Coordinates of C-alpha atoms and ligand atoms in Angstrom, one line a residue:
X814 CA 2.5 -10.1 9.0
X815 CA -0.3 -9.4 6.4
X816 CA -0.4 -7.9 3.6
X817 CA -2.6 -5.2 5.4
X818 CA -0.1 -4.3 7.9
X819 CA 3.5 -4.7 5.2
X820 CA 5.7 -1.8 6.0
X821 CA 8.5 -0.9 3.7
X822 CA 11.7 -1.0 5.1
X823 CA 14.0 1.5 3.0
X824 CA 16.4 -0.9 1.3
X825 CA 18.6 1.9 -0.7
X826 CA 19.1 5.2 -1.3
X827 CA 17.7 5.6 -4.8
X828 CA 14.6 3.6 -6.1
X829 CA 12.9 1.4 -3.5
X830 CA 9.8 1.4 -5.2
X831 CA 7.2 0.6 -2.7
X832 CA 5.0 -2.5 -2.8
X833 CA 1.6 -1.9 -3.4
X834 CA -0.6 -2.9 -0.2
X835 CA -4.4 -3.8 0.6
X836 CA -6.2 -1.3 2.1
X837 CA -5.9 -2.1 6.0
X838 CA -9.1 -3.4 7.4
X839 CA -10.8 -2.5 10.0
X840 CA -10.8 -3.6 13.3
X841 CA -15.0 -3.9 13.3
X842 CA -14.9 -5.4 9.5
X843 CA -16.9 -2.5 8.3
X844 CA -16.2 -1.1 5.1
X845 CA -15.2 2.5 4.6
X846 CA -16.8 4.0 1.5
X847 CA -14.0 6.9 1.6
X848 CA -12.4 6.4 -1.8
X849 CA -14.1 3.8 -3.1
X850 CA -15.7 4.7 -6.9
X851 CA -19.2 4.6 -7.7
X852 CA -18.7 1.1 -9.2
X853 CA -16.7 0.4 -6.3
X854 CA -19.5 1.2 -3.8
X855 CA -22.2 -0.5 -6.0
X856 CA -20.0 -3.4 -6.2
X857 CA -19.5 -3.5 -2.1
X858 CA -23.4 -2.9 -2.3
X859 CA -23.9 -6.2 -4.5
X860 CA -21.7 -8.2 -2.6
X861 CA -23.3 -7.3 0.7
X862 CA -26.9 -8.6 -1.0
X863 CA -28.2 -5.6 -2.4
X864 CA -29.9 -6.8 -6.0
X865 CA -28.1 -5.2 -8.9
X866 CA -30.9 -2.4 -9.7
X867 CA -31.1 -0.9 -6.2
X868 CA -27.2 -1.2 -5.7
X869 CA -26.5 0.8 -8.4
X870 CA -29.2 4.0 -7.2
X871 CA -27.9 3.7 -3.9
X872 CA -24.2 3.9 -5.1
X873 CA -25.4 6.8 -6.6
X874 CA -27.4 8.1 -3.4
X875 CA -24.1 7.4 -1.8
X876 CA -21.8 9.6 -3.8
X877 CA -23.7 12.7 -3.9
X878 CA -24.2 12.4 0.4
X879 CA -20.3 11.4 0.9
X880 CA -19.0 13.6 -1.3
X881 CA -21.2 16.7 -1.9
X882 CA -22.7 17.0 1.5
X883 CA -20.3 15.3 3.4
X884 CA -22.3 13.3 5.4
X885 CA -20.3 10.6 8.3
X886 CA -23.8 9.3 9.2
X887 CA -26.9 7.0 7.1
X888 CA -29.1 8.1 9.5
X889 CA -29.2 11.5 7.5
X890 CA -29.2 10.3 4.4
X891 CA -32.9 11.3 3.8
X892 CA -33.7 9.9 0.3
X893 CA -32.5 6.7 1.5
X894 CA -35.5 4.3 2.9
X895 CA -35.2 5.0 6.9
X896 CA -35.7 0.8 7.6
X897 CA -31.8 0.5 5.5
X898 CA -30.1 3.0 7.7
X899 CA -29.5 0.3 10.7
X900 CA -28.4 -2.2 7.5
X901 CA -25.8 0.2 6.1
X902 CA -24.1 0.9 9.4
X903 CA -24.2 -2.4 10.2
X904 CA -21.6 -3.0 7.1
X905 CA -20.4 0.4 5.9
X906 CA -18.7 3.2 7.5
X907 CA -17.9 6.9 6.0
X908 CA -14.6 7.4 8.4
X909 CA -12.3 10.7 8.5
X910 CA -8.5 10.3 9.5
X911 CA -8.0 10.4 12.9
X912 CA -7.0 13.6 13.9
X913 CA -3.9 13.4 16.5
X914 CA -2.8 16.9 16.5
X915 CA -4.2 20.5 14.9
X916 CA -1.6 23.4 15.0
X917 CA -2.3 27.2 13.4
X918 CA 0.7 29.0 12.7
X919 CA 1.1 32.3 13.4
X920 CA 0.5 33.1 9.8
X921 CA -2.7 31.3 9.5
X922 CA -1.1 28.1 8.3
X923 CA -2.5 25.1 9.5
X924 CA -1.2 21.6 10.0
X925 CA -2.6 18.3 11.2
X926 CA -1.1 14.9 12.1
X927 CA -3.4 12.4 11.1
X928 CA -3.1 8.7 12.3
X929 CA -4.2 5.6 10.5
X930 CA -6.3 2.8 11.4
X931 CA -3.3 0.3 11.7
X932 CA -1.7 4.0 13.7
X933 CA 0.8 5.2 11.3
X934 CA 1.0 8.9 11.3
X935 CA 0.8 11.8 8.0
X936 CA 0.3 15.0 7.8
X937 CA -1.7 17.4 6.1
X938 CA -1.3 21.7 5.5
X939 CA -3.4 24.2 4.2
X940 CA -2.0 27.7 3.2
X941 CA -5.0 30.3 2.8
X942 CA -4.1 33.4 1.1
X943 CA -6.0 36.2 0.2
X944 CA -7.9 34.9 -2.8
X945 CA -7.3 31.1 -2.3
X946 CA -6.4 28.5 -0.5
X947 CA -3.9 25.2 -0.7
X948 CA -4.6 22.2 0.8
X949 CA -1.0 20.1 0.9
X950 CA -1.9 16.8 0.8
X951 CA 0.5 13.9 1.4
X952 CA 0.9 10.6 -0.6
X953 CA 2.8 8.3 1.5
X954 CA 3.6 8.1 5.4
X955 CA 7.5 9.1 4.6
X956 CA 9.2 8.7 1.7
X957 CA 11.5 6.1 -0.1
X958 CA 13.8 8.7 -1.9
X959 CA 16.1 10.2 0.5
X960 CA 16.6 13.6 -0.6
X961 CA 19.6 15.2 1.1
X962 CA 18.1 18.2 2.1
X963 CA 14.2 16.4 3.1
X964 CA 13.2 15.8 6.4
X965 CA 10.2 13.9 5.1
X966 CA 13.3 11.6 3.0
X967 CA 15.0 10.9 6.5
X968 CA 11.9 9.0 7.6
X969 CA 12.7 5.1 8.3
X970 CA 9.5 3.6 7.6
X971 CA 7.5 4.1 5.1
X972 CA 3.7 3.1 4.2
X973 CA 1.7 4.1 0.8
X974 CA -1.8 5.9 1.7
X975 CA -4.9 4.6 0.1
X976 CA -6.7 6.4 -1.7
X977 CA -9.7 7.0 0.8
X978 CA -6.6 8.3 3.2
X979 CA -6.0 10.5 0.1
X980 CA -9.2 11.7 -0.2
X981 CA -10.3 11.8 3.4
X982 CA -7.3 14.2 4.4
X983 CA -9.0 16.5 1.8
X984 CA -12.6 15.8 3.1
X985 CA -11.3 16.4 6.8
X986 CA -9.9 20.0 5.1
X987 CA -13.6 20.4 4.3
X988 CA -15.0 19.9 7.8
X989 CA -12.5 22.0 9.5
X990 CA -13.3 24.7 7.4
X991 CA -17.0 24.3 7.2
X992 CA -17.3 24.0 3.6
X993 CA -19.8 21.3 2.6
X994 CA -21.8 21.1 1.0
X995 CA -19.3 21.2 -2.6
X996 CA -20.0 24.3 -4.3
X997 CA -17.9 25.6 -6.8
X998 CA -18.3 29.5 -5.2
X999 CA -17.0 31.1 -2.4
X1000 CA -14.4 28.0 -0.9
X1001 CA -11.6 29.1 0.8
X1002 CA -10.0 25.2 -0.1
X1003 CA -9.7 26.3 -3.5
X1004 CA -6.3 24.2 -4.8
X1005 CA -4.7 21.1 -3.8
X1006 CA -0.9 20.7 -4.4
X1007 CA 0.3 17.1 -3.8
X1008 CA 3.5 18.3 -2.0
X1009 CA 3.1 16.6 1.5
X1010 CA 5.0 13.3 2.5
X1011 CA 5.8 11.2 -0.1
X1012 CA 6.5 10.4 -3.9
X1013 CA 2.9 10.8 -5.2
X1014 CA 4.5 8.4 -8.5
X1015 CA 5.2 5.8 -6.1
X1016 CA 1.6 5.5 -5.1
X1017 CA 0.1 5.8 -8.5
X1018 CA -2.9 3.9 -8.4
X1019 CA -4.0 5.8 -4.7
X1020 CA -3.3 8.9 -6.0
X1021 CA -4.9 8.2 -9.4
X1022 CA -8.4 7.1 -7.8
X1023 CA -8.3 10.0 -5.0
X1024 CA -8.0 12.8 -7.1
X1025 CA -10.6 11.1 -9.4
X1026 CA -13.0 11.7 -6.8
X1027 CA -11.7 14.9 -6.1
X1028 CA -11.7 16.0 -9.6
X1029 CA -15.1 14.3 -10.4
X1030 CA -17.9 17.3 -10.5
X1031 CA -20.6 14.9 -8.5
X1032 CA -17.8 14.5 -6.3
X1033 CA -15.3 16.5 -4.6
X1034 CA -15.6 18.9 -7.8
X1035 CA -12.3 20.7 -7.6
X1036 CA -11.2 21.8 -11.4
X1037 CA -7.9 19.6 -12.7
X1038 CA -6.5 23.1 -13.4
X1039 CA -6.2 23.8 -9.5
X1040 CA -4.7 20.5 -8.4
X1041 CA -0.5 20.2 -8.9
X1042 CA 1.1 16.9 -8.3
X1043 CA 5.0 17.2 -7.4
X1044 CA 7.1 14.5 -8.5
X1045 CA 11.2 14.4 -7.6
X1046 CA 11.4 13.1 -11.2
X1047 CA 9.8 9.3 -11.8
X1048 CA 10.6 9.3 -15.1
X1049 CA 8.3 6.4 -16.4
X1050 CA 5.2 7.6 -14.7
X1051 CA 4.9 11.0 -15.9
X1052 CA 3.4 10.3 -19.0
X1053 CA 0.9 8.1 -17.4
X1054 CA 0.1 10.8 -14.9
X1055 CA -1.1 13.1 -17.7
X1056 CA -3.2 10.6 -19.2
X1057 CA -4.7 8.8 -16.2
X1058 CA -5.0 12.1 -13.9
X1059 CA -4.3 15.1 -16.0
X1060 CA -3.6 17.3 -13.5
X1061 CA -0.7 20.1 -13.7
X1062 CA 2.7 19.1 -12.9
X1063 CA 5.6 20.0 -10.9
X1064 CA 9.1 18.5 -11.0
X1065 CA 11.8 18.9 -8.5
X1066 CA 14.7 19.8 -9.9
X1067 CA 16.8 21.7 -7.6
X1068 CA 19.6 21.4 -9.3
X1069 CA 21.0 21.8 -13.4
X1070 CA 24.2 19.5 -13.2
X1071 CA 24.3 15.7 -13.1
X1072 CA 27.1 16.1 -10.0
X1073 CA 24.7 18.8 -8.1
X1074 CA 21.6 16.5 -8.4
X1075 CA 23.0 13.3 -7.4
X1076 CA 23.5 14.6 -4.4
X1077 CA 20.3 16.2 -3.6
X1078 CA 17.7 14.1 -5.3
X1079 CA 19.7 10.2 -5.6
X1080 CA 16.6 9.5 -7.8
X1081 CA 18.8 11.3 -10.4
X1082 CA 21.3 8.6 -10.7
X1083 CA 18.6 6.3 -12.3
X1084 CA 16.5 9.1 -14.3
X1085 CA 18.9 12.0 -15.2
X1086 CA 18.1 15.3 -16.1
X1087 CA 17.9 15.1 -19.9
X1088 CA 15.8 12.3 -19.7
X1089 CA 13.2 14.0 -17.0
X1090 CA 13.2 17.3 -19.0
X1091 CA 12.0 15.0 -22.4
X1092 CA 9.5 13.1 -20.3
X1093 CA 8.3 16.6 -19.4
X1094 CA 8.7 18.2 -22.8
X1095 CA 6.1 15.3 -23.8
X1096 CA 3.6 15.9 -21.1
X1097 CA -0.1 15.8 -22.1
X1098 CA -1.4 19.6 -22.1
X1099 CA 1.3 21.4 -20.9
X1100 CA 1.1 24.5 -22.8
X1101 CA 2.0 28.4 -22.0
X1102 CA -1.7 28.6 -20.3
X1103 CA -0.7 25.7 -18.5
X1104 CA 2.8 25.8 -17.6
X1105 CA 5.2 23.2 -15.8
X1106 CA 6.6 24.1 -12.4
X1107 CA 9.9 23.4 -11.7
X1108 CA 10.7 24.2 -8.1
X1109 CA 14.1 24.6 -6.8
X1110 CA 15.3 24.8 -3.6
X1111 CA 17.8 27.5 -2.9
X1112 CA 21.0 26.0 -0.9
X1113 CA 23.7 28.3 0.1
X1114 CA 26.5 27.7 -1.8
X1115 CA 25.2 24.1 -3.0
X1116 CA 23.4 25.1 -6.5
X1117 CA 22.4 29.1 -6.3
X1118 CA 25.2 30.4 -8.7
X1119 CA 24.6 32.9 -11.6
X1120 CA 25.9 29.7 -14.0
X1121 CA 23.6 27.9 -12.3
X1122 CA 21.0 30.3 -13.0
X1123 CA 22.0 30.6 -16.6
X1124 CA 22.3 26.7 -16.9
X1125 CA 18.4 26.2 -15.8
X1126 CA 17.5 28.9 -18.7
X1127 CA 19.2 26.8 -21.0
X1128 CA 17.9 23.7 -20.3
X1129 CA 14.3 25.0 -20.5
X1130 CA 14.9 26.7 -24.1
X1131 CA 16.6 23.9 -25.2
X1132 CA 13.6 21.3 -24.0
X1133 CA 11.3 24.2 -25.0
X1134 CA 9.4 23.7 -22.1
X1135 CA 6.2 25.8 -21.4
X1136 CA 7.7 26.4 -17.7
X1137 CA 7.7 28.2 -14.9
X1138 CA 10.0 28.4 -11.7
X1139 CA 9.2 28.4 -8.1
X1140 CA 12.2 29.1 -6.3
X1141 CA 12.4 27.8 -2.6
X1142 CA 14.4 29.2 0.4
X1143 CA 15.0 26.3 2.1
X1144 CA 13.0 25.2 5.2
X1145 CA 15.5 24.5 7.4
X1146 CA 15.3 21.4 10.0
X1147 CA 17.6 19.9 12.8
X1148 CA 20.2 18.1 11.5
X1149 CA 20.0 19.0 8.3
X1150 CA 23.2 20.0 6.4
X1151 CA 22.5 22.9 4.4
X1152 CA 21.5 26.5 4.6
X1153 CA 19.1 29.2 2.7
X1154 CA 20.5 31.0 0.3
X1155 CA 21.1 34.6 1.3
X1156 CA 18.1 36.8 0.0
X1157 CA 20.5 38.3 -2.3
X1158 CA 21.6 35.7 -3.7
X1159 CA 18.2 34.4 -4.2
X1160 CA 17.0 37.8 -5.7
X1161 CA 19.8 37.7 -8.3
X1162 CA 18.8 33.6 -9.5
X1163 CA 15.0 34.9 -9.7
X1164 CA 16.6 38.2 -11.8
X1165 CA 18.4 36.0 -13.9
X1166 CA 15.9 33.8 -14.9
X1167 CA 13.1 36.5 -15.5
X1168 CA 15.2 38.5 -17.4
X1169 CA 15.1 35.4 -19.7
X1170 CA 11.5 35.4 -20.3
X1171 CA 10.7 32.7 -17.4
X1172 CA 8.7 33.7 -14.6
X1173 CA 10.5 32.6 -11.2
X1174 CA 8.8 33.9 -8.5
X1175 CA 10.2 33.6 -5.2
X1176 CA 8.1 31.2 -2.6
X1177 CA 7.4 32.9 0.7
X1178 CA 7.9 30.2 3.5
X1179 CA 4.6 29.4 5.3
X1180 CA 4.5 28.0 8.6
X1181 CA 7.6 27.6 9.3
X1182 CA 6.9 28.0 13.3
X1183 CA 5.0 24.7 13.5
X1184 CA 7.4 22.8 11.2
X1185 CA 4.6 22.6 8.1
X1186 CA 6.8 24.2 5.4
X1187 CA 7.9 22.4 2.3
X1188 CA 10.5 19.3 3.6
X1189 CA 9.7 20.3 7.8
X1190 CA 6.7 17.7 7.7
X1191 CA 8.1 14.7 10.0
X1192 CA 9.2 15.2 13.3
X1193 CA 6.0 14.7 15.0
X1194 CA 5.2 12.2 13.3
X1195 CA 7.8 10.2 14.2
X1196 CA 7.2 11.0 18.1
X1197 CA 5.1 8.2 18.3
X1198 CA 7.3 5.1 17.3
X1199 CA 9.6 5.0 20.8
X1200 CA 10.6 1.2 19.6
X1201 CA 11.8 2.4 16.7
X1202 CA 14.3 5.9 17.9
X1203 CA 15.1 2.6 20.2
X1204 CA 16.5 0.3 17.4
X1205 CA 18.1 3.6 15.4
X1206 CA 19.7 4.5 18.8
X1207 CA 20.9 0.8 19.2
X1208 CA 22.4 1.0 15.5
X1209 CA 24.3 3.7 16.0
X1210 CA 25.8 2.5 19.4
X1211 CA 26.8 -0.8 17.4
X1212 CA 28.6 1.8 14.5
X1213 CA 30.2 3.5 16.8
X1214 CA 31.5 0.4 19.0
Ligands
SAH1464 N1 8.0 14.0 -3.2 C1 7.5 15.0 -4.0 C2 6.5 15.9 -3.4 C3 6.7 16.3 -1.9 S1 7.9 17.5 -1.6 C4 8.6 15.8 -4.6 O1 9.7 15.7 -4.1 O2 8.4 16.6 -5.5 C5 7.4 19.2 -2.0 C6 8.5 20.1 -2.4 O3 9.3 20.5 -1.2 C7 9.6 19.4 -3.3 O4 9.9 20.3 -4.3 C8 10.7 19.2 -2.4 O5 11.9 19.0 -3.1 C9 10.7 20.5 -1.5 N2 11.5 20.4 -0.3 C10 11.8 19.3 0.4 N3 12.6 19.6 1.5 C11 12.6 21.0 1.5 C12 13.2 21.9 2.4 N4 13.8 21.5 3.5 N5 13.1 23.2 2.1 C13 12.4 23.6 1.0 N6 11.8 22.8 0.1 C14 11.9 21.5 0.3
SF4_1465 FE1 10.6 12.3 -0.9 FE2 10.0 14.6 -2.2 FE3 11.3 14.6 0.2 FE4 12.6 13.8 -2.0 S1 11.8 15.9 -1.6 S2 12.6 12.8 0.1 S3 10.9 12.8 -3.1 S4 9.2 13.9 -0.2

């Protein structure tokens, strides 16, 4: 097996860190330009002849049709001489995932599974509201960590994205919705919340270079302030995150006792919770205009009490953390062993905590019907791998027997 094609079996439940992995190449040897720098491209340009001068302009040239006009073809690329169209193709490509499936929900959420070159499958959502909307963009195909209450964490395979994969599902969100060229007016894709599959700190680098691009005003040209990468808590890669990316932050917590969060999140047993909430404390920018999320899911009887309530106000005054709370019914899915909170119960957490001077609004579930809520995004993506449901069905008949 290559490099290229190096799954990640999941070894354990708390800190498989993946391995990072070439970019998979393409079956026609063509190189995608989706996610690739502007040094990247005039690099690619240079290698494939192009004298240093001209490879730079055209990088340039590049850019600005990729990203700002999103153009898939050279033969519009009108600035660029009509006789190097044929020589481009012949060499480059400016791909968009491969869309298996598109589903609207029947409050306007939307979801598509997405399938990658060497046919592993991800999903993307976007939530459009009245005044904005969230493009939920995934990191990884599955996820390593394992969360108890997760479909995503029950996946059995898992695969980092590249970063074009990163990007792309954000340029495919601007082809469905018809909203190229960039402009910073008027664009109903107005925020991108890395909250999809996968531990977005697992897949630094991708990430890092994807939302470079997105972030980059001849680029995608979406403002740092409206991007939000969730992490489930990788301690040593937070402070990185806010220097090398910089965009807002949101931590998992879910729960406010060492016994609670074991349980729901194993990546606690490695980084605890004092240790995440200094990590966060120190985060680059994070101020009262700019405020870190901390989202928690609400389990029925699991971690909803009053102490528990009390207990998370605590922690954040005693961290001082600029914070805010988003609190999350939880999505149910089959199998899973928990339940929502009752909306009473929910109601008196977010009282609780407001009353303390944090806001903790309550997150309406969104698309619920076609599985895309927060931890529903898996099932059809694992449709597709009949040899693998084979080999989980012929562990469990060698448990049982
Ligand atoms: N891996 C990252 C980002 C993706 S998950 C992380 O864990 O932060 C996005 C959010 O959905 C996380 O806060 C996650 O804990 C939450 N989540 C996962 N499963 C859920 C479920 N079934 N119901 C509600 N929220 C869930
Ligand atoms: Fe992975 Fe996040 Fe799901 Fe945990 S909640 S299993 S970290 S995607």
């Amino acid at each position: 097996m290559s490099d290229a094609d190096a799954l990640m079996p999941i070894p354990g439940a708390i800190d498989p860190v993946p391995v990072p992995r070439a970019a998979p190449v393409r079956e026609d040897a063509r190189v995608d330009l989706v996610g690739l720098s502007r040094d990247a491209v005039r690099e690619a340009l240079a290698a494939a002849g192009l004298e240093p001068r001209q490879a730079k302009l055209r990088a340039k040239q590049l850019w600005h049709w990729i990203y700002n006009r999103g153009a898939t073809d050279f033969a519009g690329m009108t600035d660029i001489a009509k006789a190097q169209h044929p020589w481009l193709a012949e060499r480059f490509v400016v791909a968009r995932p491969e869309v298996v499936t598109a589903q609207v929900s029947t409050d306007g959420t939307r979801k598509w599974l997405l399938r990658s070159p060497d046919s592993h499958d991800y999903e993307m959502v976007f939530i459009p509201d009245a005044d904005r909307g969230t493009l939920c963009v995934s990191s990884q195909v599955g996820c390593t960590l394992n969360c108890s209450f997760c479909h995503t964490g029950t996946m059995r395979l898992v695969r980092n994205l590249t970063a074009g994969e990163i990007v792309g599902q954000v340029m495919l969100a601007r082809d469905a919705l018809g909203e190229w060229p960039s402009q910073p007016e008027g664009r109903m894709l107005t925020n991108i919340v890395l909250m999809g599959m996968g531990e977005p700190l697992y897949n630094f680098d991708a990430v890092r270079d994807a939302m470079r691009i997105v972030m980059d005003g001849d680029g995608l040209g979406l403002s740092r302030r409206r991007i939000t990468l969730s992490t489930s808590g990788v301690v040593p890669m937070i402070a990185r995150a806010g220097e090398e990316i910089g965009v807002n932050l949101a931590i998992s917590l879910h729960a406010v006792t060492k016994e609670v969060r074991d349980e729901l999140v194993p990546l606690n047993r490695k980084y605890g919770i004092d240790e995440l909430l200094a990590a966060c404390a120190a985060y680059p920018r994070a101020n009262n205009a700019r405020r870190i999320t901390f989202e928690y899911v609400m389990l029925d009887g699991v971690n909803d009490s009053d102490a528990d309530a009390r207990e998370l106000v605590r922690l954040l005054r005693a961290y001082k953390l600029p914070a805010k709370v988003n609190l999350i019914p939880f999505n149910p899915w089959p199998g899973a062993a928990y339940a929502c909170s009752p909306p009473d119960r929910v109601r008196a957490f977010s009282n609780i905590v407001f009353e303390a001077g944090i806001s903790a609004p309550v997150r309406q579930p969104r698309g619920r019907d076609i599985m895309a809520a927060c931890g529903q995004l898996k099932s059809a993506a694992e449709k597709k791998s009949r040899a693998e449901l084979d080999r989980i069905a012929a562990d469990k008949q060698a448990a049982l027997g």
